[in-house]
mmCIF file with all atom_site columns, C-alpha atoms in Angstrom:
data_model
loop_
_atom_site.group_PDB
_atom_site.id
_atom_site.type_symbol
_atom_site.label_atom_id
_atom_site.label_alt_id
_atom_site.label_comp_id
_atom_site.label_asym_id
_atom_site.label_entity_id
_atom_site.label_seq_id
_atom_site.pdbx_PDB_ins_code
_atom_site.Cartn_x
_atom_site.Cartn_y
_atom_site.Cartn_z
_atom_site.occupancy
_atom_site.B_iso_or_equiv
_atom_site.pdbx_formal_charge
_atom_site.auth_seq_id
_atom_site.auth_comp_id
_atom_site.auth_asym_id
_atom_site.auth_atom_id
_atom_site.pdbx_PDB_model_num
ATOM 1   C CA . UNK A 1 1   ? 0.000   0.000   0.000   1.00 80.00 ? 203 UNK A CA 1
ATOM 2   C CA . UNK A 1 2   ? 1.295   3.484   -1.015  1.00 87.00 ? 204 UNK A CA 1
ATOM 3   C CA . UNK A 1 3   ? -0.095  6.602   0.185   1.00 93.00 ? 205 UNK A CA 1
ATOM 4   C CA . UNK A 1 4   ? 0.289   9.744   -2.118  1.00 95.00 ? 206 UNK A CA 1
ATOM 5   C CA . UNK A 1 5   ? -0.071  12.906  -0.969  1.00 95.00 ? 207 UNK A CA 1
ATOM 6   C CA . UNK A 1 6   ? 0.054   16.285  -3.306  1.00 96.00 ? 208 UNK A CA 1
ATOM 7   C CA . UNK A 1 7   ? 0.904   20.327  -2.457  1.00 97.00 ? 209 UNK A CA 1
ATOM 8   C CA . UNK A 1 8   ? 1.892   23.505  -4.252  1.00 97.00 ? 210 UNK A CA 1
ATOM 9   C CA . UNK A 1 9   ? -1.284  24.058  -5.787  1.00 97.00 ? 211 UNK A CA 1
ATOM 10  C CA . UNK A 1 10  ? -3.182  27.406  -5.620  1.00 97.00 ? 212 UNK A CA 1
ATOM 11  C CA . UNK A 1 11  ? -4.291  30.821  -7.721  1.00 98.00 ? 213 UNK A CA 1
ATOM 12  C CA . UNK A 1 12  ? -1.776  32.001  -9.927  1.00 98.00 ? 214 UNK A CA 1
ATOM 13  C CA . UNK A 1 13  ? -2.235  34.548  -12.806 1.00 98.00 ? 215 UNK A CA 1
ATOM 14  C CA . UNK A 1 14  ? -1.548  33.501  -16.591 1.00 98.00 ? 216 UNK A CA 1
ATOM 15  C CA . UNK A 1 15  ? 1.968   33.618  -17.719 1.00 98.00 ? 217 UNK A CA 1
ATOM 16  C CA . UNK A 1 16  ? 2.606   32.556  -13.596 1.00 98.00 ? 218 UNK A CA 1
ATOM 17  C CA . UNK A 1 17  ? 4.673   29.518  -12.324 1.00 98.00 ? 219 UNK A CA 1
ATOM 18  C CA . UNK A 1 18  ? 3.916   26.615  -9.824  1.00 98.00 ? 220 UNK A CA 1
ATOM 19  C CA . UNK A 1 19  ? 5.494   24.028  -8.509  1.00 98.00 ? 221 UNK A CA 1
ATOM 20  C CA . UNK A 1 20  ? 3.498   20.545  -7.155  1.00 98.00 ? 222 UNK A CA 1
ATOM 21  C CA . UNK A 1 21  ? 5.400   18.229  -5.244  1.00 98.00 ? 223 UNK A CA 1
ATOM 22  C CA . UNK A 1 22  ? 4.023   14.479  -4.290  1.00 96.00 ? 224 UNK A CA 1
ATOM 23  C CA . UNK A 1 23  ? 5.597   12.767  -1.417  1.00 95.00 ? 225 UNK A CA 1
ATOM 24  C CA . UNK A 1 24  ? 5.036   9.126   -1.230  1.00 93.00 ? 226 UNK A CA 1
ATOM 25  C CA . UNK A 1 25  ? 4.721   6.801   1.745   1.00 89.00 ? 227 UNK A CA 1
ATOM 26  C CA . UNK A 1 26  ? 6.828   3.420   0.642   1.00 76.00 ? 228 UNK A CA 1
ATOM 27  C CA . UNK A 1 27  ? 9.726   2.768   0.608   1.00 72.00 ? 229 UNK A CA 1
ATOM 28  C CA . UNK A 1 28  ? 9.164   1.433   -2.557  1.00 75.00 ? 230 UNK A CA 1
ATOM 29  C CA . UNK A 1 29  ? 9.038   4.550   -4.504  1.00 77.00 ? 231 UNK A CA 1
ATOM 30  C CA . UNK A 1 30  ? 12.087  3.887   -6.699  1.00 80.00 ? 232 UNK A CA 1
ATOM 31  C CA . UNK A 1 31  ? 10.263  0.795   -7.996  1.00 85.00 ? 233 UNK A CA 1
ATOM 32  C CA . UNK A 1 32  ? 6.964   2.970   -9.258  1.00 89.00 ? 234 UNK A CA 1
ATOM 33  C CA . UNK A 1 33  ? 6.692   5.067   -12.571 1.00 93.00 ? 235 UNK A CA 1
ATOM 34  C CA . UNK A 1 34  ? 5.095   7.985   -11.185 1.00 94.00 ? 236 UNK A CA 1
ATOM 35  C CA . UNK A 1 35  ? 2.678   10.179  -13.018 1.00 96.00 ? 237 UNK A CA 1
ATOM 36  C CA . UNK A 1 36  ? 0.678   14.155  -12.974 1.00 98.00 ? 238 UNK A CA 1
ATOM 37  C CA . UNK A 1 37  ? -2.905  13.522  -14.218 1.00 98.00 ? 239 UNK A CA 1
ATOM 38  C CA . UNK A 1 38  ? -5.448  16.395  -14.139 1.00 98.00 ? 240 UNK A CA 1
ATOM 39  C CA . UNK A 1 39  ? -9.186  16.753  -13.936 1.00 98.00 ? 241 UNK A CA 1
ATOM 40  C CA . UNK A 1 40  ? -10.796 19.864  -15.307 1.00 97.00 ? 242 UNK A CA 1
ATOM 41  C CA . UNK A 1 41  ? -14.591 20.511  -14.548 1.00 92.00 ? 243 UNK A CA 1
ATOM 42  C CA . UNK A 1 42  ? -16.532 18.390  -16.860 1.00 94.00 ? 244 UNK A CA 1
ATOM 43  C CA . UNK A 1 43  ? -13.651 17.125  -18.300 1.00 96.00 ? 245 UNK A CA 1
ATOM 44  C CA . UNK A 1 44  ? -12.253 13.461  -18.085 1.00 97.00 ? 246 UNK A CA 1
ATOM 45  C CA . UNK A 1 45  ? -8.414  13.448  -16.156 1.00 97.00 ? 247 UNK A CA 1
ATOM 46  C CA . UNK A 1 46  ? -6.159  13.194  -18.862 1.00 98.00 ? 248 UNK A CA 1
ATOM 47  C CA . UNK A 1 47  ? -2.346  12.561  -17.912 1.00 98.00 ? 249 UNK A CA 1
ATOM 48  C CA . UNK A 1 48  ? -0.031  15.574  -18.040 1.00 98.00 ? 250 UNK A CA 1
ATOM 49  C CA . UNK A 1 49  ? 3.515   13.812  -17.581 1.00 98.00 ? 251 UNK A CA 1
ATOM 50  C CA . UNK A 1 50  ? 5.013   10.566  -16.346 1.00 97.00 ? 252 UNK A CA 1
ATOM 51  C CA . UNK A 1 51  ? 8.604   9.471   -14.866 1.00 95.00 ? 253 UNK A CA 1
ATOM 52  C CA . UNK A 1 52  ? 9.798   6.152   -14.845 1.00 90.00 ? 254 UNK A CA 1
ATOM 53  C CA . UNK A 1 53  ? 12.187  4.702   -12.558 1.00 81.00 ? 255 UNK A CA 1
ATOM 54  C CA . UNK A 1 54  ? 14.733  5.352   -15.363 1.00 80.00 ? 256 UNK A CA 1
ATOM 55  C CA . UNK A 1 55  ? 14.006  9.337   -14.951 1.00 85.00 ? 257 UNK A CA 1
ATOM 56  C CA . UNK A 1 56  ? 12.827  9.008   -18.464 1.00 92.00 ? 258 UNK A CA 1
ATOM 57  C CA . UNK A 1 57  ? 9.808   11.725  -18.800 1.00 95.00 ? 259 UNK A CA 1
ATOM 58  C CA . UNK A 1 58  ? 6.618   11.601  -21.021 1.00 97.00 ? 260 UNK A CA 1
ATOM 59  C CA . UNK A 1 59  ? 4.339   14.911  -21.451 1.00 98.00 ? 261 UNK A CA 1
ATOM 60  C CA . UNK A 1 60  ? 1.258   15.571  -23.229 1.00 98.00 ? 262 UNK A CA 1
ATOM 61  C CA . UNK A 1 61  ? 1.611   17.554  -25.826 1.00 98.00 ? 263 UNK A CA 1
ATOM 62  C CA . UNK A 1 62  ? -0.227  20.388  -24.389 1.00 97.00 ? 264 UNK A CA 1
ATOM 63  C CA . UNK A 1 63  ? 2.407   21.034  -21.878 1.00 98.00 ? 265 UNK A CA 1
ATOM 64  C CA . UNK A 1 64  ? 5.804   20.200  -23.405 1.00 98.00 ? 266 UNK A CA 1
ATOM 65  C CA . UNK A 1 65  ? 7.736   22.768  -23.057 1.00 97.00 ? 267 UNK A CA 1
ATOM 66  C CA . UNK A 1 66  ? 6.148   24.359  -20.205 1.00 98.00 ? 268 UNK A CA 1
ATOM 67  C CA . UNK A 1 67  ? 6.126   22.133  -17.598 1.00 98.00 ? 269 UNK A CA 1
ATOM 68  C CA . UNK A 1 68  ? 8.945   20.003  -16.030 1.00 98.00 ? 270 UNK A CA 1
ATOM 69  C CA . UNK A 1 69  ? 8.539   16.826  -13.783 1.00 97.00 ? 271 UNK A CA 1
ATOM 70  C CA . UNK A 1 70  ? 11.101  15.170  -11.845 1.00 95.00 ? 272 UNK A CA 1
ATOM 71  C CA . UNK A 1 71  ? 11.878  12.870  -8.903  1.00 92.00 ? 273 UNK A CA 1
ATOM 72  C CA . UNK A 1 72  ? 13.715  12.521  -5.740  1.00 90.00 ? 274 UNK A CA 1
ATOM 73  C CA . UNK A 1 73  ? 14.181  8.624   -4.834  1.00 87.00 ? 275 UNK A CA 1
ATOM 74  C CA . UNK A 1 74  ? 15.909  9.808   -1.750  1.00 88.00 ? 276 UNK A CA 1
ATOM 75  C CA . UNK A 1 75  ? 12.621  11.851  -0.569  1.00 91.00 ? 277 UNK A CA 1
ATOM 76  C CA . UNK A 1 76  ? 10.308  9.614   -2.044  1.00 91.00 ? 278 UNK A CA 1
ATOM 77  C CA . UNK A 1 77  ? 9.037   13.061  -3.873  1.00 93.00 ? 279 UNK A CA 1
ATOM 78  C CA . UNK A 1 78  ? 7.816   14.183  -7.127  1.00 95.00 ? 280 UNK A CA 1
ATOM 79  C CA . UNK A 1 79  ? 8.038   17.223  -8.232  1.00 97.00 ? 281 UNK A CA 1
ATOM 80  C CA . UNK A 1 80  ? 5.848   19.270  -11.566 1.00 98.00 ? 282 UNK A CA 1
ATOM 81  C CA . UNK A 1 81  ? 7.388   22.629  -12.154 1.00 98.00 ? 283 UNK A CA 1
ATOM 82  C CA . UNK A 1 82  ? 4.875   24.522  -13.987 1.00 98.00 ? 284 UNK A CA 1
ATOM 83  C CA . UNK A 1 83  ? 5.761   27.186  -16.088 1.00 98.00 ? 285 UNK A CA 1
ATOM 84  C CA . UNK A 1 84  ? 4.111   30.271  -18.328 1.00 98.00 ? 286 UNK A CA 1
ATOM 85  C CA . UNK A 1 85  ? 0.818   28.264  -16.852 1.00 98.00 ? 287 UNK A CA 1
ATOM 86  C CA . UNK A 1 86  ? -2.508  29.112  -19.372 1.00 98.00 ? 288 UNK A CA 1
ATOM 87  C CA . UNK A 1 87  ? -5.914  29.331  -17.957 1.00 97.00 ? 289 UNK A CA 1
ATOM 88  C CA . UNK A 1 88  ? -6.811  25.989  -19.659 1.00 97.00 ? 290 UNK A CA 1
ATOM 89  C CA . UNK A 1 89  ? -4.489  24.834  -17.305 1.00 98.00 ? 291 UNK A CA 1
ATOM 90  C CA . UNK A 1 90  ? -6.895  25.376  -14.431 1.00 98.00 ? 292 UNK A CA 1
ATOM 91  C CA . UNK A 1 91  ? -7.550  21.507  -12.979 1.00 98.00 ? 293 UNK A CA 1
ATOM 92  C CA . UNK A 1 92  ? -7.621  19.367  -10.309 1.00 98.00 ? 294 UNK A CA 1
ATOM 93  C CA . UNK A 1 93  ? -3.633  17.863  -10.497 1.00 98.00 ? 295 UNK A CA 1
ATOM 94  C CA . UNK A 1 94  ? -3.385  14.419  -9.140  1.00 98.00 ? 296 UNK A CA 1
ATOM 95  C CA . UNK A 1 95  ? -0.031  12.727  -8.718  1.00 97.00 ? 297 UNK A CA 1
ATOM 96  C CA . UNK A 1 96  ? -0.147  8.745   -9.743  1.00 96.00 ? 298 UNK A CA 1
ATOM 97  C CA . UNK A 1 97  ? 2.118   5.866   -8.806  1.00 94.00 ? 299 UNK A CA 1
ATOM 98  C CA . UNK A 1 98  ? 1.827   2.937   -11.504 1.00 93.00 ? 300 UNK A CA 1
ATOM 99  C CA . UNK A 1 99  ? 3.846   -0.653  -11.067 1.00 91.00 ? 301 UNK A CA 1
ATOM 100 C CA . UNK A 1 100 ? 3.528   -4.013  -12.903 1.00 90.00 ? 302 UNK A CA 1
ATOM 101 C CA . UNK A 1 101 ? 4.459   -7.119  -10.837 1.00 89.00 ? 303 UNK A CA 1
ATOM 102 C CA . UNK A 1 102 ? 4.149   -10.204 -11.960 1.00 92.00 ? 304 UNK A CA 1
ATOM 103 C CA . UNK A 1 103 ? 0.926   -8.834  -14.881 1.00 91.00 ? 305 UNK A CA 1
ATOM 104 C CA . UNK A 1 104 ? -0.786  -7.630  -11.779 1.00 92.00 ? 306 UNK A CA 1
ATOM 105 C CA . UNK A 1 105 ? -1.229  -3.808  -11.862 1.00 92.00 ? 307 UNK A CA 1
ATOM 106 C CA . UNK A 1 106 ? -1.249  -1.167  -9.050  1.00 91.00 ? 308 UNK A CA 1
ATOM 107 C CA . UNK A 1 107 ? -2.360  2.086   -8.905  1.00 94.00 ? 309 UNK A CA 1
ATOM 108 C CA . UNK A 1 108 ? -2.370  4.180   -6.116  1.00 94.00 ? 310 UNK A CA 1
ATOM 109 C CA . UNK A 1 109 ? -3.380  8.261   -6.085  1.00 96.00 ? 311 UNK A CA 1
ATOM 110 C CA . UNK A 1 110 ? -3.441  11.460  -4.168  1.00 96.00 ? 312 UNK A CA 1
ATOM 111 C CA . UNK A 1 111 ? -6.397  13.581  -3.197  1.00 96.00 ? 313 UNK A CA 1
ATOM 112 C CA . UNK A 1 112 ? -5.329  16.043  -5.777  1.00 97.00 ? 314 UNK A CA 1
ATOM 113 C CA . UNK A 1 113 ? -4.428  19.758  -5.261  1.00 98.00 ? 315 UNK A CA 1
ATOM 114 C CA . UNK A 1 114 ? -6.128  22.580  -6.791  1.00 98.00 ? 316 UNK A CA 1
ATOM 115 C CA . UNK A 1 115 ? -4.578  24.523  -9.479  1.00 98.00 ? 317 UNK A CA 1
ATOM 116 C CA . UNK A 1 116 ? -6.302  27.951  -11.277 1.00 98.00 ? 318 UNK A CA 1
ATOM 117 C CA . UNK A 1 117 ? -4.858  30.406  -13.497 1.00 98.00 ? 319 UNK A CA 1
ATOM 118 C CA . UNK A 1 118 ? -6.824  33.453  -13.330 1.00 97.00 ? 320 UNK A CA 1
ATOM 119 C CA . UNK A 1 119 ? -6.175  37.244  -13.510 1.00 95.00 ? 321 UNK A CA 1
#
């Protein structure tokens, strides 16, 4: 069992920076490919980057460029550096830890942290 558990989020004006960090609970963080999903209202979550264990990153096309994620194995901590954030941006950011053992999946998430871009 992992717990996941998200900050940095808040109100931020367009063209503004944030920066989300995920701390996890197991030890077993090095072994998980973590992810950044978000939820808009009405909207399905749609993923926004991954990391594997590797350090090798995956973004939606929306926010390459922009936005940065990286991890700590040390901390057991995930970080999303948002940059020159747009208000389409505005979501519910959840952070993700994905591992297949053995064909059986796990997922664990976070409770999500709020994000708006607003002036």
């Amino acid at each position: 069992q992992m717990r996941l558990a998200e900050s940095g989020g808040g109100l931020v004006q367009p063209g503004g920076s944030l920066r989300l960090s995920c701390a996890a609970s197991a030890n077993i963080f090095s072994l998980y490919r973590m992810g950044w999903y978000r939820q808009a209202p009405g909207k399905e979550r749609e993923l926004v980057a991954t990391i594997a264990r590797g350090a090798i990153t995956n973004y939606a096309e929306s926010v390459k460029g922009r936005f940065t994620m990286s991890r700590d194995n040390a901390k057991n901590t995930v970080y999303l550096q948002m940059n020159g954030l747009k208000p389409e941006d505005t979501a519910v950011y959840y952070c993700n830890a994905h591992r297949t053992l053995l064909s059986q999946e796990y997922d664990y998430w976070g409770q999500g942290t709020q994000v708006t871009v607003s002036s």
